[in-house]
Amino acid sequence: MSFCYINGFYKNNIDAQISVEDRGFNFSDGVYEVMGFRNGKLLNFDKHMYRLCKSLINLQISKPFSNPNSLKIIIYHLLKLNDVNDGFLYLQITRGTAKRNHLFPSNIKPNVVIFTFSKGSLDKIKKGVNVALTEDQRWMRCDIKSISLLANVLDKQKGHESGFFEVWQLRKNLITEGTTSNAFIVNKKSHIYTHPKNNFILGGVTRDCVIELALKNKLKVIEKAFNIDDIRKCNEAFLTSTTLGVIPIIKIEDTIINKKKIGLITKTLMKKLDDYLNKQIYE
Ligand code: PMP
């Protein structure tokens, strides 16, 4: 039996109820975060909080907690109730419940839902995945971690049905990001390229960590969008997300990357990220 947190209460997942007039339900009017925890310790909590608060401000949704610490207490209680030490949590904040109308009332109270989940083994994925390319169909505010994910859902599904693990999206022939992850390549000079953090991508927490770790290890990171030609010429490619960490890419459409072997830089960053997250357990 799994518990969730819903608007001040801890309930069995199947007993939790939300109004049919929840604006998240009716309009995708809300934001979310996915956070990891290891050994019962939340990972990258401050970075997730920073992004969550930015998303809330951008959508003019009022903050449903007085400070990050009050949210931390709620989350740790939920982990205890669910008796979980390693896994992920999904936190969703919608604008709240109101009579269905595009215009929203100013005094509306947000609806908050938190639940935990686990991921299967990543062993196979960590050996390398394939990626398809498609046109980026999303809106112009991909930096907001909105619960409106329809373009991502449809493109990921289409890729999956054609045998691809992830799909990289292109805007004006430049790769923005994956449907559920950020996109990186490493060129012949061992320079790491990824799309700059702007309104065309979600600024991934893992992306930030990986860039920080690469720089610390004297690797050159260039936050500049790359194109299909750059992919054809690259030495390595990888993707990043909270639930996956750093995942090597061995094929992009028909282009084989690094003879399907995990490149040295990718391997280094996989290890550095893992160490960085493990270190947080004892902080
Ligand atoms: N881009 C998109 C579109 C995503 O959905 C995600 C995962 N939520 C990411 C990037 C990676 O972000 P993070 O590293 O914060 O999980």
Coordinates of C-alpha atoms and ligand atoms in Angstrom, one line a residue:
M1 CA 0.0 0.0 0.0
S2 CA 1.4 3.4 -1.0
F3 CA 0.7 6.7 0.7
C4 CA 0.6 10.1 -0.9
Y5 CA 0.3 13.6 0.4
I6 CA -2.7 15.5 -0.7
N7 CA -3.6 19.1 0.5
G8 CA -2.4 18.6 4.1
F9 CA -3.4 14.9 4.5
Y10 CA -1.6 11.6 4.0
K11 CA -3.8 9.1 2.2
N12 CA -3.6 5.8 0.5
N13 CA -3.0 6.5 -3.2
I14 CA -6.3 4.9 -4.2
D15 CA -8.2 7.0 -1.6
A16 CA -6.8 10.3 -2.6
Q17 CA -9.3 12.6 -4.2
I18 CA -9.1 15.8 -6.3
S19 CA -12.0 17.9 -7.5
V20 CA -13.1 17.5 -11.1
E21 CA -12.7 21.3 -11.2
D22 CA -9.0 21.1 -10.3
R23 CA -7.4 23.5 -12.9
G24 CA -4.6 21.0 -13.4
F25 CA -7.1 18.4 -14.4
N26 CA -9.1 20.9 -16.7
F27 CA -6.3 23.1 -18.1
S28 CA -2.9 21.5 -17.2
D29 CA -2.7 24.7 -15.1
G30 CA 0.1 23.6 -12.8
V31 CA 3.8 22.7 -12.3
Y32 CA 5.7 19.7 -11.0
E33 CA 9.1 18.4 -9.9
V34 CA 10.6 14.9 -9.8
M35 CA 13.2 14.5 -7.1
G36 CA 15.4 11.6 -6.2
F37 CA 16.3 10.2 -2.8
R38 CA 19.0 7.8 -1.7
N39 CA 19.5 6.2 1.7
G40 CA 16.5 8.2 2.8
K41 CA 18.1 11.5 1.8
L42 CA 16.6 13.9 -0.7
L43 CA 19.0 14.8 -3.5
N44 CA 19.5 18.2 -5.0
F45 CA 16.7 19.5 -2.9
D46 CA 17.7 23.2 -3.1
K47 CA 18.1 23.1 -6.9
H48 CA 14.7 21.5 -7.3
M49 CA 13.1 24.1 -4.9
Y50 CA 14.7 26.9 -6.8
R51 CA 13.3 25.7 -10.1
L52 CA 9.9 24.9 -8.6
C53 CA 9.6 28.5 -7.1
K54 CA 10.6 30.0 -10.5
S55 CA 7.9 27.9 -12.3
L56 CA 5.3 29.0 -9.7
I57 CA 6.2 32.7 -10.1
N58 CA 6.1 32.4 -13.9
L59 CA 2.6 31.0 -13.7
Q60 CA 1.5 33.3 -10.9
I61 CA 0.6 30.4 -8.7
S62 CA 0.9 31.2 -5.0
K63 CA 3.5 29.2 -3.1
P64 CA 1.6 26.6 -1.0
F65 CA 4.3 26.2 1.7
S66 CA 5.8 28.9 3.9
N67 CA 9.4 27.9 3.3
P68 CA 11.3 25.0 1.7
N69 CA 11.8 23.4 5.1
S70 CA 8.1 22.9 5.7
L71 CA 7.9 21.0 2.4
K72 CA 11.0 19.0 3.4
I73 CA 9.2 17.9 6.6
I74 CA 6.2 16.8 4.6
I75 CA 8.3 14.8 2.2
Y76 CA 10.4 13.1 4.8
H77 CA 7.2 12.0 6.6
L78 CA 5.9 10.6 3.4
L79 CA 9.1 8.6 2.8
K80 CA 8.7 7.2 6.3
L81 CA 5.1 6.2 5.8
N82 CA 6.0 4.5 2.6
D83 CA 9.0 2.9 4.1
V84 CA 11.2 3.8 1.2
N85 CA 14.9 4.9 1.2
D86 CA 15.8 4.9 -2.5
G87 CA 13.6 6.1 -5.3
F88 CA 11.8 9.2 -6.6
L89 CA 9.0 11.5 -5.7
Y90 CA 6.5 13.4 -7.9
L91 CA 5.4 16.7 -6.6
Q92 CA 2.5 18.5 -8.4
I93 CA 1.1 21.9 -7.6
T94 CA -1.9 23.1 -9.6
R95 CA -3.4 26.6 -9.4
G96 CA -6.3 25.1 -7.4
T97 CA -10.0 24.3 -7.8
A98 CA -12.4 26.8 -9.4
K99 CA -15.5 26.9 -11.6
R100 CA -14.2 26.0 -15.1
N101 CA -13.2 29.3 -16.8
H102 CA -10.0 30.2 -18.5
L103 CA -9.8 33.3 -16.2
F104 CA -8.7 32.4 -12.8
P105 CA -9.8 33.9 -9.4
S106 CA -7.1 35.8 -7.5
N107 CA -7.7 34.2 -4.1
I108 CA -7.5 30.6 -5.3
K109 CA -5.7 28.0 -3.1
P110 CA -3.3 25.6 -4.9
N111 CA -3.8 21.9 -4.8
V112 CA -0.7 19.9 -3.8
V113 CA 0.0 16.2 -4.4
I114 CA 3.1 14.3 -3.6
F115 CA 3.7 10.6 -4.3
T116 CA 6.7 8.3 -4.4
F117 CA 7.7 5.8 -7.0
S118 CA 10.6 3.5 -7.8
K119 CA 12.4 2.9 -11.1
G120 CA 13.4 -0.5 -12.5
S121 CA 17.0 -1.4 -13.1
L122 CA 19.0 1.0 -15.4
D123 CA 21.7 -1.7 -16.1
K124 CA 20.7 -2.2 -19.7
I125 CA 20.1 1.5 -20.4
K126 CA 23.5 2.4 -19.0
K127 CA 25.1 0.4 -21.8
G128 CA 23.8 2.9 -24.3
V129 CA 20.5 3.9 -25.9
N130 CA 19.3 5.1 -29.3
V131 CA 17.6 8.4 -30.0
A132 CA 15.3 9.6 -32.8
L133 CA 15.0 13.1 -34.1
T134 CA 11.8 15.1 -34.6
E135 CA 10.5 18.6 -35.0
D136 CA 10.0 20.4 -31.6
Q137 CA 6.2 21.0 -31.4
R138 CA 6.2 22.6 -28.0
W139 CA 5.3 26.1 -26.8
M140 CA 7.8 28.9 -26.3
R141 CA 8.1 28.5 -22.4
C142 CA 9.7 25.1 -22.1
D143 CA 11.7 26.5 -19.2
I144 CA 8.6 26.3 -17.0
K145 CA 8.2 22.8 -15.6
S146 CA 4.6 22.7 -16.5
I147 CA 2.4 19.6 -16.2
S148 CA 1.3 20.3 -19.8
L149 CA 3.4 17.6 -21.5
L150 CA 1.3 16.6 -24.5
A151 CA 3.9 17.3 -27.2
N152 CA 6.6 15.4 -25.1
V153 CA 4.2 12.5 -24.5
L154 CA 3.2 12.1 -28.2
D155 CA 6.8 12.3 -29.5
K156 CA 8.2 10.0 -26.9
Q157 CA 5.4 7.5 -27.7
K158 CA 6.0 7.7 -31.4
G159 CA 9.8 7.2 -30.9
H160 CA 9.1 4.2 -28.6
E161 CA 6.8 2.6 -31.2
S162 CA 9.7 2.8 -33.7
G163 CA 12.1 1.3 -31.2
F164 CA 13.8 4.4 -29.9
F165 CA 14.5 5.1 -26.2
E166 CA 14.4 8.9 -26.5
V167 CA 13.6 11.5 -29.0
W168 CA 15.6 14.7 -29.5
Q169 CA 13.5 17.7 -30.6
L170 CA 14.7 20.2 -33.2
R171 CA 13.8 23.9 -33.5
K172 CA 15.1 25.6 -36.7
N173 CA 17.4 22.6 -37.3
L174 CA 19.0 22.9 -33.9
I175 CA 18.5 20.2 -31.2
T176 CA 16.8 21.7 -28.1
E177 CA 16.5 18.7 -25.8
G178 CA 14.9 15.3 -25.4
T179 CA 11.2 14.7 -24.5
T180 CA 12.2 13.8 -20.9
S181 CA 15.9 14.7 -20.7
N182 CA 18.6 17.2 -21.7
A183 CA 20.8 16.5 -24.8
F184 CA 24.6 16.6 -25.0
I185 CA 27.3 15.8 -27.6
V186 CA 31.1 15.7 -27.3
N187 CA 33.0 16.8 -30.4
K188 CA 36.4 15.7 -31.8
K189 CA 38.2 18.2 -29.6
S190 CA 36.4 16.7 -26.5
H191 CA 34.3 19.9 -26.1
I192 CA 30.9 19.2 -24.6
Y193 CA 28.0 20.9 -26.3
T194 CA 24.4 21.4 -25.0
H195 CA 21.6 23.9 -25.8
P196 CA 21.9 27.1 -23.7
K197 CA 19.5 27.5 -20.8
N198 CA 16.6 29.6 -22.2
N199 CA 12.9 29.4 -22.9
F200 CA 13.4 26.5 -25.5
I201 CA 14.5 23.9 -22.9
L202 CA 13.8 22.8 -19.4
G203 CA 16.9 23.7 -17.4
G204 CA 17.5 20.3 -16.0
V205 CA 18.8 19.9 -12.4
T206 CA 21.0 17.0 -13.7
R207 CA 22.1 19.2 -16.6
D208 CA 23.4 21.8 -14.1
C209 CA 25.1 19.2 -12.0
V210 CA 26.8 17.6 -15.0
I211 CA 28.0 21.0 -16.3
E212 CA 29.4 21.9 -12.9
L213 CA 31.1 18.5 -12.6
A214 CA 32.6 18.7 -16.1
L215 CA 34.0 22.2 -15.4
K216 CA 35.5 21.0 -12.1
N217 CA 37.2 18.2 -14.0
K218 CA 38.7 20.7 -16.5
L219 CA 36.5 19.7 -19.4
K220 CA 35.3 22.4 -21.7
V221 CA 31.5 22.9 -21.8
I222 CA 30.0 25.1 -24.6
E223 CA 26.3 26.0 -24.0
K224 CA 25.5 26.4 -27.7
A225 CA 22.9 24.5 -29.7
F226 CA 24.1 21.9 -32.1
N227 CA 22.7 20.5 -35.3
I228 CA 22.4 17.2 -37.2
D229 CA 25.7 17.8 -38.9
D230 CA 27.4 18.2 -35.5
I231 CA 25.8 14.9 -34.4
R232 CA 27.2 13.1 -37.5
K233 CA 30.7 14.3 -36.6
C234 CA 30.6 13.9 -32.8
N235 CA 32.6 11.5 -30.7
E236 CA 30.1 10.9 -27.9
A237 CA 26.5 11.7 -27.1
F238 CA 24.6 11.4 -23.8
L239 CA 21.4 12.5 -22.1
T240 CA 20.7 13.6 -18.6
S241 CA 17.7 13.5 -16.2
T242 CA 16.9 13.0 -12.5
T243 CA 15.5 9.6 -13.0
L244 CA 18.3 8.4 -15.3
G245 CA 21.4 10.3 -14.4
V246 CA 23.8 10.3 -17.3
I247 CA 22.9 7.8 -20.1
P248 CA 25.2 7.1 -23.0
I249 CA 23.8 7.3 -26.5
I250 CA 25.1 4.9 -29.1
K251 CA 22.9 5.7 -32.1
I252 CA 21.0 8.8 -33.2
E253 CA 18.7 8.0 -36.1
D254 CA 21.1 6.2 -38.5
T255 CA 24.3 7.6 -37.1
I256 CA 26.3 5.2 -35.0
I257 CA 28.1 7.0 -32.1
N258 CA 31.6 6.0 -31.1
K259 CA 31.2 2.5 -32.6
K260 CA 28.4 1.9 -30.1
K261 CA 30.9 2.1 -27.2
I262 CA 30.6 4.4 -24.1
G263 CA 33.0 7.3 -24.6
L264 CA 35.5 8.3 -22.0
I265 CA 33.9 11.6 -21.2
T266 CA 30.5 10.1 -20.8
K267 CA 31.9 7.4 -18.6
T268 CA 33.7 9.9 -16.5
L269 CA 30.5 12.1 -16.0
M270 CA 28.4 9.0 -15.2
K271 CA 30.8 8.2 -12.4
K272 CA 31.2 11.8 -11.2
L273 CA 27.5 12.4 -11.0
D274 CA 27.0 9.1 -9.1
D275 CA 29.7 10.2 -6.6
Y276 CA 28.2 13.7 -6.3
L277 CA 24.8 12.3 -5.4
N278 CA 26.2 9.7 -3.0
K279 CA 28.1 12.5 -1.2
Q280 CA 24.8 14.3 -0.5
I281 CA 23.6 11.3 1.6
Y282 CA 26.1 12.2 4.3
E283 CA 25.8 16.0 4.2
Ligands
PMP1 N1 14.0 18.2 -20.2 C1 12.7 17.7 -20.1 C2 11.7 18.1 -21.2 C3 12.4 16.9 -19.1 O1 11.1 16.4 -19.0 C4 13.3 16.6 -18.1 C5 13.0 15.7 -16.9 N2 11.9 16.2 -16.2 C6 14.6 17.1 -18.2 C7 14.9 17.9 -19.3 C8 15.7 16.8 -17.2 O2 15.5 17.5 -16.1 P1 16.0 17.0 -14.6 O3 17.5 16.8 -14.8 O4 15.8 18.2 -13.7 O5 15.3 15.8 -14.3

